[in-house]
Amino acid sequence: MFIVNWFKDLLHSLGLYKKSGKILFLGLDNAGKTTLLRRLKDDRMVQHDPTVHAHAEELTLGNVKFRAYDLGGHETVRKTWKTYFPTVDGIIYMVDAADRDRFEESKKELDLLMETPELAKVPIVILGNKIDKKDAASEDEIRELFGLSSKGTWGSDKVNEINGRPIEVFMCSVAKKTGYTDGFKWLSQFLK
């Protein structure tokens, strides 16, 4: 019963209680997608091998259905992302905020997602992960990188749009269990 209550509380804190949706975890390799999914599933912090094949978790509790797909981020795996786009309700796009050498590559991949017709209205949460690292970029730097610097609002009700698509940046550390819940709460307002 403890696990059921813990999971129910976790979904409620993420804003996903009594909601359902198909959420894709996307981003370059080593951004923290699998680590976040494991953290959400069983609150474990484990070192993972790079994701080669899509990994899905479907968690059901009463009327709560949360289906997350970790699709991997290596260049060859990114070509398969589009097969998961139909019926997607939200995207968690993770960026390694401490890997500045790959910022342009990450922006390029997000731009490709933004140009995909099937995703035209799908809300996107950009999670700038690994803010606990010494050289991590600030929120302002991540916003600048993805073209959201002049559109920012603050608080839990922030809603930016690019071409009618809700998109927002949240900084987090999956390792330290901070920041990502705000991103899920924001995303939850767009789920049914």
GROMACS .gro file of C-alpha atoms in nm, residues 1-6:
model
    6
    1MET     CA    1   0.000   0.000   0.000
    2PHE     CA    2   0.293   0.234   0.073
    3ILE     CA    3   0.412   0.209  -0.291
    4VAL     CA    4   0.061   0.277  -0.424
    5ASN     CA    5   0.028   0.586  -0.204
    6TRP     CA    6   0.381   0.701  -0.287
   0.00000   0.00000   0.00000
